[in-house]
Every structure is written in structure tokens, then in C-alpha cells.
Amino acid sequence: MLGSKKYSWVNLIIHRFKEYTLKGIVELTQKNNGDSIFEDDWRNLIILDDCRYDIFKSEYIKRRLPGRLEYKISKGSWTGEFLLKNFTDKKYDDIIYITANPFVDKYLKGKFYKVISVWKNGWNERYNTVPPNKVYEQTIKTLKKYPNKRFVVHFLQPHHPYFSLQNFEDNAMNIIKNSVEKNHSMSLSGFPKEPLHSIYLSEIYAYFSLSKLIRAYIENLRIVLPYVELLLHYLPGRTIITSDHGEIFGKPVTKLLPIKVYGHGIGRIPDLVKVPWLIFEEEDKPKLRPIKDIKKDIARIEKRYMLHESSKQKELKKIKRAISQLKLKQKI
């Protein structure tokens, strides 16, 4: 795999010191003035994980997507915070939450009529993530079974792992997945070296140039958007397309400690909390691209990135899942 990952405890200690110092300053000096996702009425909410408003807007214009694009200030600088600060009621009996992100299971268990955890069965071992085709397929299946429910559909893209960086083993989501499955905290045995005046909230920034990572981030968004377009043909009523948070590409989050931040999880600057809010009405459906054209895009994407698993891969996944379940039950 590309890039030998050189971790060390020293790097981790320095990283944690900067991280906790920065978090402390932000919590003392920056208020969370975020907008609730329930301030507007909607039948369906599509969440594109880690999607910046400016980059979404650029793709929205290029693709001539129908609907009215606005923006909101997210309540979260990372997924867990977004979930906990938005879904504050005890129960949402009218909502089915379809998710590729394991944090939904960790923080919102029992909150909805049903949580469908696509990450449990739709995980792609090649990329260490849930491809958008798995989320799309599960949503269509669930819509047919529960046509009168409201839906929250949570795609993982454009969040890394990045499909275009195939030779790099990005275990970030794998660590989250394993911690949720086994109900233990996420721990690191070390960390790559980062510049003294920077902090990498995602270690991937230690291995690639910023320009390459931004291109990969945009490509991830371009990969997920055709599935969103296709979904809009079938979801009834008003659908909102938004994000839980954005991504910082090397900006300070406070003047009190002006170190450059890369990733997400700390701060309230626009790059991180300004998210798209695309309002798509039922009457916008005729303005969508024809289904056959969208499916051509999807076929090209799935062929290029080999998103469909072979029968052998499916069998191996079943075996791994069975072994994992047995271990959880302490039978082996």
C-alpha cells in the first residue's frame, strides 16, 4: 500500500496536547449558534457526510440540479455532535434512519421507528467504507416496504476514505465501525508526524498533498451525487439535501491559537459548519435528469471503482460476519 505509516507515541502525545488545548479554547470562546434540522418541514432528509457548502454549491451549479439551494449553520463540527444536538426528543416514531455511518447506532439507539445500519452488511473491504450504491439500494427497498414513513438517508461520502486513492489503506472509518460493533472506545497506538503549527484531525493529511486530497474529496462528492439524483426521482414529498458538518483544509479555528487545522471536529468556522441546504419539492421532479442518463453515470462509476462485489467476496464477508457474531457471543 502507498506510504509507509510511521506512527509513534511521541507524535501522538504532541498531537493530543494540541488537540485538547485547541478544544478547550474553542469551548470557552465560541458559541454553538447552529440551526436545527427541524426548523424547516421535510418528508425526507439526505445527509452527505462531511460536505462543505462551497464545494457542494459548485457541483450543484455544474450539474444544474433542480431545487433551491440555501445554507445552514450546522449544530455539529463532527457527526456525533450533529446527531446529539439535533435529535433531542426521546423518540421519532415516524422516521426511519438509513445510515452508512456507525455513529448513528452509537448515539441514537432506540430513537427512531427503525434504524437500518447499512454499514453492517454493505461494508466494502476494498475501500473500508460503505459505497453509495449500498445506501441507495437499501433506501429503495425500505421505501417500498414503508411508503408512509419519513426518511433520513445518511451517505458516508464525501467523507474519506477516498475512492480515487485506491493504493492507500485508510482505516479511519474501520476504527469507528469496530469500536461501535465491539462497544469500546476508539484508541490509537501512535500518530504520524505533523508540523508543529498544524494539527491533522484526520491522519490522511500526513500522507498526501492538500491539493491531491481536495481533488479526492471532490471526486467522492461526484461519486455520490448521481445516487442522490436517482433517489430524488422516487422519494415522495419535500426532500432536503444537507450535511452534518464540513471539512477544514488548513485554516486556524481561533486567533488565540493560530495553528492550521485539517479535518473536522474542532471549531465553528464557516468551512466546518456552513453546510448545504438544498430544498427539493415534488414539483421539481420533472426538472431532474432522465433516469436512464443518471444510470449511465452510475454504471460508469461502478465499473471504474468496482463497487459491486463478486460472489466470492460476498461469501468471504458472510464468513467474517458469522465469526464476528460468534466472538461477540463468546462462543469461540
Tab-separated table of C-alpha atoms in Angstrom:
chain	number	residue	atom	x	y	z
A	1	MET	CA	0.000	0.000	0.000
A	2	LEU	CA	1.133	3.559	-0.691
A	3	GLY	CA	3.005	5.341	2.064
A	4	SER	CA	4.666	3.529	4.947
A	5	LYS	CA	2.759	4.690	8.021
A	6	LYS	CA	5.296	5.794	10.600
A	7	TYR	CA	3.481	6.086	13.917
A	8	SER	CA	4.978	6.964	17.276
A	9	TRP	CA	3.790	7.652	20.811
A	10	VAL	CA	5.737	10.902	20.831
A	11	ASN	CA	3.816	12.155	17.808
A	12	LEU	CA	0.554	11.069	19.446
A	13	ILE	CA	1.327	12.920	22.702
A	14	ILE	CA	2.169	16.133	20.807
A	15	HIS	CA	-0.956	15.736	18.673
A	16	ARG	CA	-3.220	15.169	21.697
A	17	PHE	CA	-1.753	18.150	23.546
A	18	LYS	CA	-2.513	20.468	20.607
A	19	GLU	CA	-5.947	18.899	20.107
A	20	TYR	CA	-7.127	19.227	23.720
A	21	THR	CA	-5.679	22.728	24.095
A	22	LEU	CA	-7.462	23.840	20.940
A	23	LYS	CA	-10.736	22.191	22.014
A	24	GLY	CA	-10.571	23.916	25.389
A	25	ILE	CA	-10.068	27.345	23.827
A	26	VAL	CA	-12.894	26.788	21.331
A	27	GLU	CA	-15.342	25.624	24.010
A	28	LEU	CA	-14.608	28.699	26.103
A	29	THR	CA	-14.721	31.277	23.312
A	30	GLN	CA	-17.080	30.022	20.565
A	31	LYS	CA	-20.844	29.573	20.913
A	32	ASN	CA	-22.773	26.918	19.059
A	33	ASN	CA	-25.246	29.025	17.081
A	34	GLY	CA	-26.247	26.188	14.768
A	35	ASP	CA	-29.614	25.681	13.063
A	36	SER	CA	-31.812	22.716	13.935
A	37	ILE	CA	-32.629	20.394	11.050
A	38	PHE	CA	-36.243	20.533	12.269
A	39	GLU	CA	-36.599	24.303	11.776
A	40	ASP	CA	-37.897	23.542	8.254
A	41	ASP	CA	-40.539	20.987	7.321
A	42	TRP	CA	-39.378	17.979	5.313
A	43	ARG	CA	-40.524	14.494	4.429
A	44	ASN	CA	-37.028	13.190	3.671
A	45	LEU	CA	-33.554	14.307	4.747
A	46	ILE	CA	-30.488	13.196	2.770
A	47	ILE	CA	-27.202	13.684	4.635
A	48	LEU	CA	-23.920	13.793	2.722
A	49	ASP	CA	-21.332	13.234	5.431
A	50	ASP	CA	-18.598	15.886	5.722
A	51	CYS	CA	-19.887	18.006	2.797
A	52	ARG	CA	-18.731	21.629	2.560
A	53	TYR	CA	-21.247	24.182	1.280
A	54	ASP	CA	-18.886	25.850	-1.221
A	55	ILE	CA	-17.890	22.601	-2.936
A	56	PHE	CA	-21.474	21.336	-2.996
A	57	LYS	CA	-22.602	24.643	-4.496
A	58	SER	CA	-20.027	24.339	-7.275
A	59	GLU	CA	-21.275	20.847	-8.188
A	60	TYR	CA	-24.905	21.958	-7.868
A	61	ILE	CA	-24.283	24.670	-10.482
A	62	LYS	CA	-22.274	22.414	-12.811
A	63	ARG	CA	-24.903	19.676	-12.717
A	64	ARG	CA	-27.815	22.123	-12.934
A	65	LEU	CA	-29.550	20.316	-10.133
A	66	PRO	CA	-33.155	21.364	-9.548
A	67	GLY	CA	-34.284	22.718	-6.209
A	68	ARG	CA	-33.489	25.834	-4.197
A	69	LEU	CA	-30.011	25.861	-2.655
A	70	GLU	CA	-29.553	27.649	0.655
A	71	TYR	CA	-27.203	27.000	3.538
A	72	LYS	CA	-27.499	26.318	7.238
A	73	ILE	CA	-25.089	26.542	10.138
A	74	SER	CA	-24.699	23.012	11.457
A	75	LYS	CA	-25.003	22.250	15.139
A	76	GLY	CA	-22.084	19.852	14.801
A	77	SER	CA	-18.403	20.058	13.962
A	78	TRP	CA	-18.423	16.251	13.732
A	79	THR	CA	-21.120	13.591	13.284
A	80	GLY	CA	-21.674	12.682	16.934
A	81	GLU	CA	-22.219	16.298	17.944
A	82	PHE	CA	-24.570	16.850	14.985
A	83	LEU	CA	-26.675	13.833	15.947
A	84	LEU	CA	-26.901	14.566	19.659
A	85	LYS	CA	-27.727	18.260	19.245
A	86	ASN	CA	-30.403	17.753	16.563
A	87	PHE	CA	-32.254	14.605	17.625
A	88	THR	CA	-33.086	15.738	21.142
A	89	ASP	CA	-36.563	14.181	21.503
A	90	LYS	CA	-36.945	10.803	23.183
A	91	LYS	CA	-38.483	9.138	20.157
A	92	TYR	CA	-39.150	9.770	16.449
A	93	ASP	CA	-41.760	7.136	15.645
A	94	ASP	CA	-42.423	8.491	12.164
A	95	ILE	CA	-38.782	8.373	10.976
A	96	ILE	CA	-36.700	5.539	9.533
A	97	TYR	CA	-32.964	6.334	9.641
A	98	ILE	CA	-30.943	4.562	6.930
A	99	THR	CA	-27.276	5.018	7.703
A	100	ALA	CA	-23.822	4.205	6.387
A	101	ASN	CA	-22.305	5.923	9.431
A	102	PRO	CA	-21.892	3.718	12.558
A	103	PHE	CA	-22.159	6.756	14.859
A	104	VAL	CA	-25.954	6.706	14.404
A	105	ASP	CA	-26.091	3.313	16.135
A	106	LYS	CA	-23.725	4.528	18.844
A	107	TYR	CA	-25.527	7.753	19.768
A	108	LEU	CA	-29.172	7.363	18.702
A	109	LYS	CA	-30.054	3.779	19.510
A	110	GLY	CA	-33.791	3.338	20.046
A	111	LYS	CA	-34.679	6.884	18.935
A	112	PHE	CA	-36.447	6.048	15.668
A	113	TYR	CA	-39.176	3.795	14.337
A	114	LYS	CA	-36.313	1.893	12.768
A	115	VAL	CA	-32.576	2.314	12.193
A	116	ILE	CA	-31.249	0.433	9.176
A	117	SER	CA	-27.497	0.094	9.574
A	118	VAL	CA	-26.192	-0.290	6.029
A	119	TRP	CA	-22.634	-0.309	7.381
A	120	LYS	CA	-23.239	-3.739	8.921
A	121	ASN	CA	-23.951	-5.527	5.632
A	122	GLY	CA	-22.850	-3.031	2.991
A	123	TRP	CA	-19.251	-2.521	4.110
A	124	ASN	CA	-16.713	-2.626	1.269
A	125	GLU	CA	-13.463	-4.263	2.402
A	126	ARG	CA	-11.542	-2.850	-0.551
A	127	TYR	CA	-12.193	0.771	0.427
A	128	ASN	CA	-13.010	0.417	4.150
A	129	THR	CA	-16.248	2.335	3.711
A	130	VAL	CA	-19.869	1.943	2.589
A	131	PRO	CA	-20.225	2.774	-1.128
A	132	PRO	CA	-23.229	4.921	-2.098
A	133	ASN	CA	-24.832	2.149	-4.173
A	134	LYS	CA	-25.470	0.164	-0.975
A	135	VAL	CA	-27.241	3.092	0.686
A	136	TYR	CA	-29.295	3.777	-2.448
A	137	GLU	CA	-30.357	0.125	-2.826
A	138	GLN	CA	-31.375	-0.145	0.837
A	139	THR	CA	-33.366	3.100	0.658
A	140	ILE	CA	-35.362	1.950	-2.378
A	141	LYS	CA	-36.069	-1.393	-0.707
A	142	THR	CA	-37.182	0.290	2.534
A	143	LEU	CA	-39.310	2.867	0.710
A	144	LYS	CA	-41.317	0.080	-0.902
A	145	LYS	CA	-41.898	-1.567	2.470
A	146	TYR	CA	-42.668	1.629	4.424
A	147	PRO	CA	-44.103	4.133	1.908
A	148	ASN	CA	-45.728	6.314	4.574
A	149	LYS	CA	-42.705	6.899	6.799
A	150	ARG	CA	-40.303	9.833	6.798
A	151	PHE	CA	-36.709	9.031	5.906
A	152	VAL	CA	-33.267	10.173	6.936
A	153	VAL	CA	-30.752	8.779	4.439
A	154	HIS	CA	-27.135	9.136	5.578
A	155	PHE	CA	-24.455	8.583	2.911
A	156	LEU	CA	-20.796	8.476	4.025
A	157	GLN	CA	-19.439	10.398	1.050
A	158	PRO	CA	-17.729	12.812	0.503
A	159	HIS	CA	-16.061	11.792	3.802
A	160	HIS	CA	-12.880	9.778	3.323
A	161	PRO	CA	-11.833	7.031	2.610
A	162	TYR	CA	-11.450	8.420	-0.897
A	163	PHE	CA	-12.241	6.077	-3.771
A	164	SER	CA	-9.636	7.690	-6.027
A	165	LEU	CA	-6.807	6.934	-3.551
A	166	GLN	CA	-7.051	3.187	-4.020
A	167	ASN	CA	-3.451	2.401	-3.059
A	168	PHE	CA	-3.732	3.964	0.397
A	169	GLU	CA	-5.151	1.959	3.273
A	170	ASP	CA	-7.402	4.414	5.101
A	171	ASN	CA	-8.639	2.765	8.303
A	172	ALA	CA	-10.414	5.779	9.826
A	173	MET	CA	-13.966	4.510	9.278
A	174	ASN	CA	-12.893	0.955	10.036
A	175	ILE	CA	-11.754	2.058	13.506
A	176	ILE	CA	-15.134	3.724	14.108
A	177	LYS	CA	-17.014	0.672	12.811
A	178	ASN	CA	-15.072	-1.730	15.030
A	179	SER	CA	-15.493	0.462	18.118
A	180	VAL	CA	-19.274	0.573	17.633
A	181	GLU	CA	-19.537	-3.164	16.882
A	182	LYS	CA	-17.476	-4.147	19.926
A	183	ASN	CA	-18.729	-1.303	22.140
A	184	HIS	CA	-15.317	0.023	23.118
A	185	SER	CA	-13.604	3.390	22.838
A	186	MET	CA	-11.510	4.359	19.829
A	187	SER	CA	-7.826	4.271	20.675
A	188	LEU	CA	-4.664	4.996	18.731
A	189	SER	CA	-1.339	3.263	19.272
A	190	GLY	CA	0.523	6.156	17.682
A	191	PHE	CA	0.234	9.010	15.223
A	192	PRO	CA	2.122	10.212	12.143
A	193	LYS	CA	4.336	13.271	12.408
A	194	GLU	CA	2.616	16.616	11.791
A	195	PRO	CA	4.109	20.128	11.567
A	196	LEU	CA	4.291	21.943	14.893
A	197	HIS	CA	1.986	24.745	13.697
A	198	SER	CA	-0.600	22.360	12.216
A	199	ILE	CA	-2.971	19.731	13.523
A	200	TYR	CA	-4.307	16.799	11.490
A	201	LEU	CA	-7.710	15.769	12.818
A	202	SER	CA	-7.623	13.054	10.147
A	203	GLU	CA	-4.262	11.330	9.757
A	204	ILE	CA	-4.677	11.081	5.981
A	205	TYR	CA	-3.393	14.680	5.786
A	206	ALA	CA	0.051	13.390	6.789
A	207	TYR	CA	0.419	11.316	3.626
A	208	PHE	CA	-0.795	13.406	0.687
A	209	SER	CA	-0.520	16.963	-0.570
A	210	LEU	CA	-3.501	19.158	0.233
A	211	SER	CA	-4.272	19.688	-3.454
A	212	LYS	CA	-4.462	15.921	-4.043
A	213	LEU	CA	-6.752	15.419	-1.052
A	214	ILE	CA	-9.090	18.195	-2.162
A	215	ARG	CA	-9.330	16.611	-5.625
A	216	ALA	CA	-10.082	13.248	-3.996
A	217	TYR	CA	-12.708	14.876	-1.755
A	218	ILE	CA	-14.436	16.459	-4.773
A	219	GLU	CA	-14.327	13.123	-6.611
A	220	ASN	CA	-16.055	11.439	-3.663
A	221	LEU	CA	-18.825	14.026	-3.888
A	222	ARG	CA	-19.130	13.448	-7.627
A	223	ILE	CA	-19.405	9.713	-6.996
A	224	VAL	CA	-22.287	10.014	-4.516
A	225	LEU	CA	-24.339	12.704	-6.280
A	226	PRO	CA	-25.765	10.529	-9.115
A	227	TYR	CA	-27.220	8.174	-6.484
A	228	VAL	CA	-28.785	11.159	-4.752
A	229	GLU	CA	-30.222	12.380	-8.076
A	230	LEU	CA	-31.694	8.956	-8.764
A	231	LEU	CA	-33.163	8.770	-5.273
A	232	LEU	CA	-34.906	12.114	-5.802
A	233	HIS	CA	-36.958	10.519	-8.587
A	234	TYR	CA	-38.534	8.126	-6.073
A	235	LEU	CA	-38.719	9.864	-2.691
A	236	PRO	CA	-42.170	11.443	-2.148
A	237	GLY	CA	-42.757	14.975	-0.876
A	238	ARG	CA	-40.199	17.574	0.134
A	239	THR	CA	-36.625	16.309	0.358
A	240	ILE	CA	-33.734	18.240	1.887
A	241	ILE	CA	-30.105	17.525	0.948
A	242	THR	CA	-27.680	18.654	3.626
A	243	SER	CA	-24.617	17.628	5.643
A	244	ASP	CA	-23.703	17.002	9.261
A	245	HIS	CA	-20.556	19.175	9.013
A	246	GLY	CA	-17.882	20.353	6.603
A	247	GLU	CA	-14.109	19.915	6.317
A	248	ILE	CA	-11.250	22.303	7.116
A	249	PHE	CA	-8.385	22.445	4.628
A	250	GLY	CA	-5.693	24.153	6.659
A	251	LYS	CA	-7.196	27.153	8.436
A	252	PRO	CA	-6.942	28.344	12.054
A	253	VAL	CA	-10.174	27.940	14.037
A	254	THR	CA	-9.275	30.623	16.610
A	255	LYS	CA	-6.949	33.632	16.742
A	256	LEU	CA	-5.909	32.690	20.272
A	257	LEU	CA	-4.025	29.637	18.990
A	258	PRO	CA	-3.372	30.240	15.281
A	259	ILE	CA	-2.369	26.741	14.212
A	260	LYS	CA	-3.690	25.379	10.926
A	261	VAL	CA	-6.408	22.758	11.270
A	262	TYR	CA	-7.024	19.933	8.774
A	263	GLY	CA	-10.096	17.725	9.002
A	264	HIS	CA	-13.109	18.221	11.272
A	265	GLY	CA	-14.165	18.038	14.910
A	266	ILE	CA	-12.945	21.339	16.373
A	267	GLY	CA	-14.225	24.876	15.833
A	268	ARG	CA	-17.131	26.851	14.455
A	269	ILE	CA	-15.571	28.467	11.366
A	270	PRO	CA	-17.653	28.558	8.135
A	271	ASP	CA	-15.599	25.869	6.343
A	272	LEU	CA	-16.627	23.459	9.068
A	273	VAL	CA	-20.205	24.373	9.991
A	274	LYS	CA	-21.641	26.073	6.890
A	275	VAL	CA	-23.476	23.228	5.145
A	276	PRO	CA	-25.724	22.922	2.085
A	277	TRP	CA	-29.500	23.009	2.464
A	278	LEU	CA	-30.988	22.060	-0.896
A	279	ILE	CA	-34.786	22.169	-0.833
A	280	PHE	CA	-36.284	19.793	-3.401
A	281	GLU	CA	-40.046	19.886	-3.877
A	282	GLU	CA	-42.300	17.319	-5.531
A	283	GLU	CA	-42.844	19.731	-8.429
A	284	ASP	CA	-39.080	19.796	-9.074
A	285	LYS	CA	-39.064	16.170	-10.236
A	286	PRO	CA	-39.700	16.913	-13.945
A	287	LYS	CA	-36.545	19.082	-13.916
A	288	LEU	CA	-34.342	16.147	-12.912
A	289	ARG	CA	-32.160	14.463	-15.494
A	290	PRO	CA	-33.809	11.396	-17.074
A	291	ILE	CA	-33.347	8.195	-15.085
A	292	LYS	CA	-31.544	6.478	-17.986
A	293	ASP	CA	-28.920	9.264	-18.117
A	294	ILE	CA	-28.307	9.085	-14.371
A	295	LYS	CA	-27.981	5.293	-14.546
A	296	LYS	CA	-25.336	5.660	-17.273
A	297	ASP	CA	-23.291	7.836	-14.912
A	298	ILE	CA	-23.736	5.294	-12.149
A	299	ALA	CA	-22.691	2.398	-14.397
A	300	ARG	CA	-19.511	4.274	-15.328
A	301	ILE	CA	-18.716	4.984	-11.671
A	302	GLU	CA	-19.355	1.413	-10.545
A	303	LYS	CA	-17.231	-0.006	-13.347
A	304	ARG	CA	-14.335	2.391	-12.713
A	305	TYR	CA	-14.239	1.796	-8.958
A	306	MET	CA	-15.502	-1.816	-8.986
A	307	LEU	CA	-18.194	-1.070	-6.421
A	308	HIS	CA	-20.077	-4.327	-6.958
A	309	GLU	CA	-18.682	-7.265	-5.031
A	310	SER	CA	-18.054	-10.643	-6.641
A	311	SER	CA	-19.838	-13.733	-5.307
A	312	LYS	CA	-16.537	-14.833	-3.716
A	313	GLN	CA	-16.201	-11.512	-1.887
A	314	LYS	CA	-19.792	-11.790	-0.660
A	315	GLU	CA	-19.151	-15.284	0.701
A	316	LEU	CA	-15.987	-14.162	2.488
A	317	LYS	CA	-17.900	-11.266	4.034
A	318	LYS	CA	-20.608	-13.644	5.290
A	319	ILE	CA	-17.990	-15.869	6.893
A	320	LYS	CA	-16.246	-12.900	8.556
A	321	ARG	CA	-19.579	-11.588	9.846
A	322	ALA	CA	-20.531	-15.002	11.237
A	323	ILE	CA	-17.173	-15.325	13.015
A	324	SER	CA	-17.516	-11.791	14.406
A	325	GLN	CA	-21.006	-12.543	15.754
A	326	LEU	CA	-19.789	-15.745	17.385
A	327	LYS	CA	-16.938	-13.867	19.045
A	328	LEU	CA	-19.382	-11.285	20.378
A	329	LYS	CA	-21.427	-14.111	21.872
A	330	GLN	CA	-18.174	-15.530	23.340
A	331	LYS	CA	-18.726	-18.856	21.648
A	332	ILE	CA	-15.240	-19.000	20.143
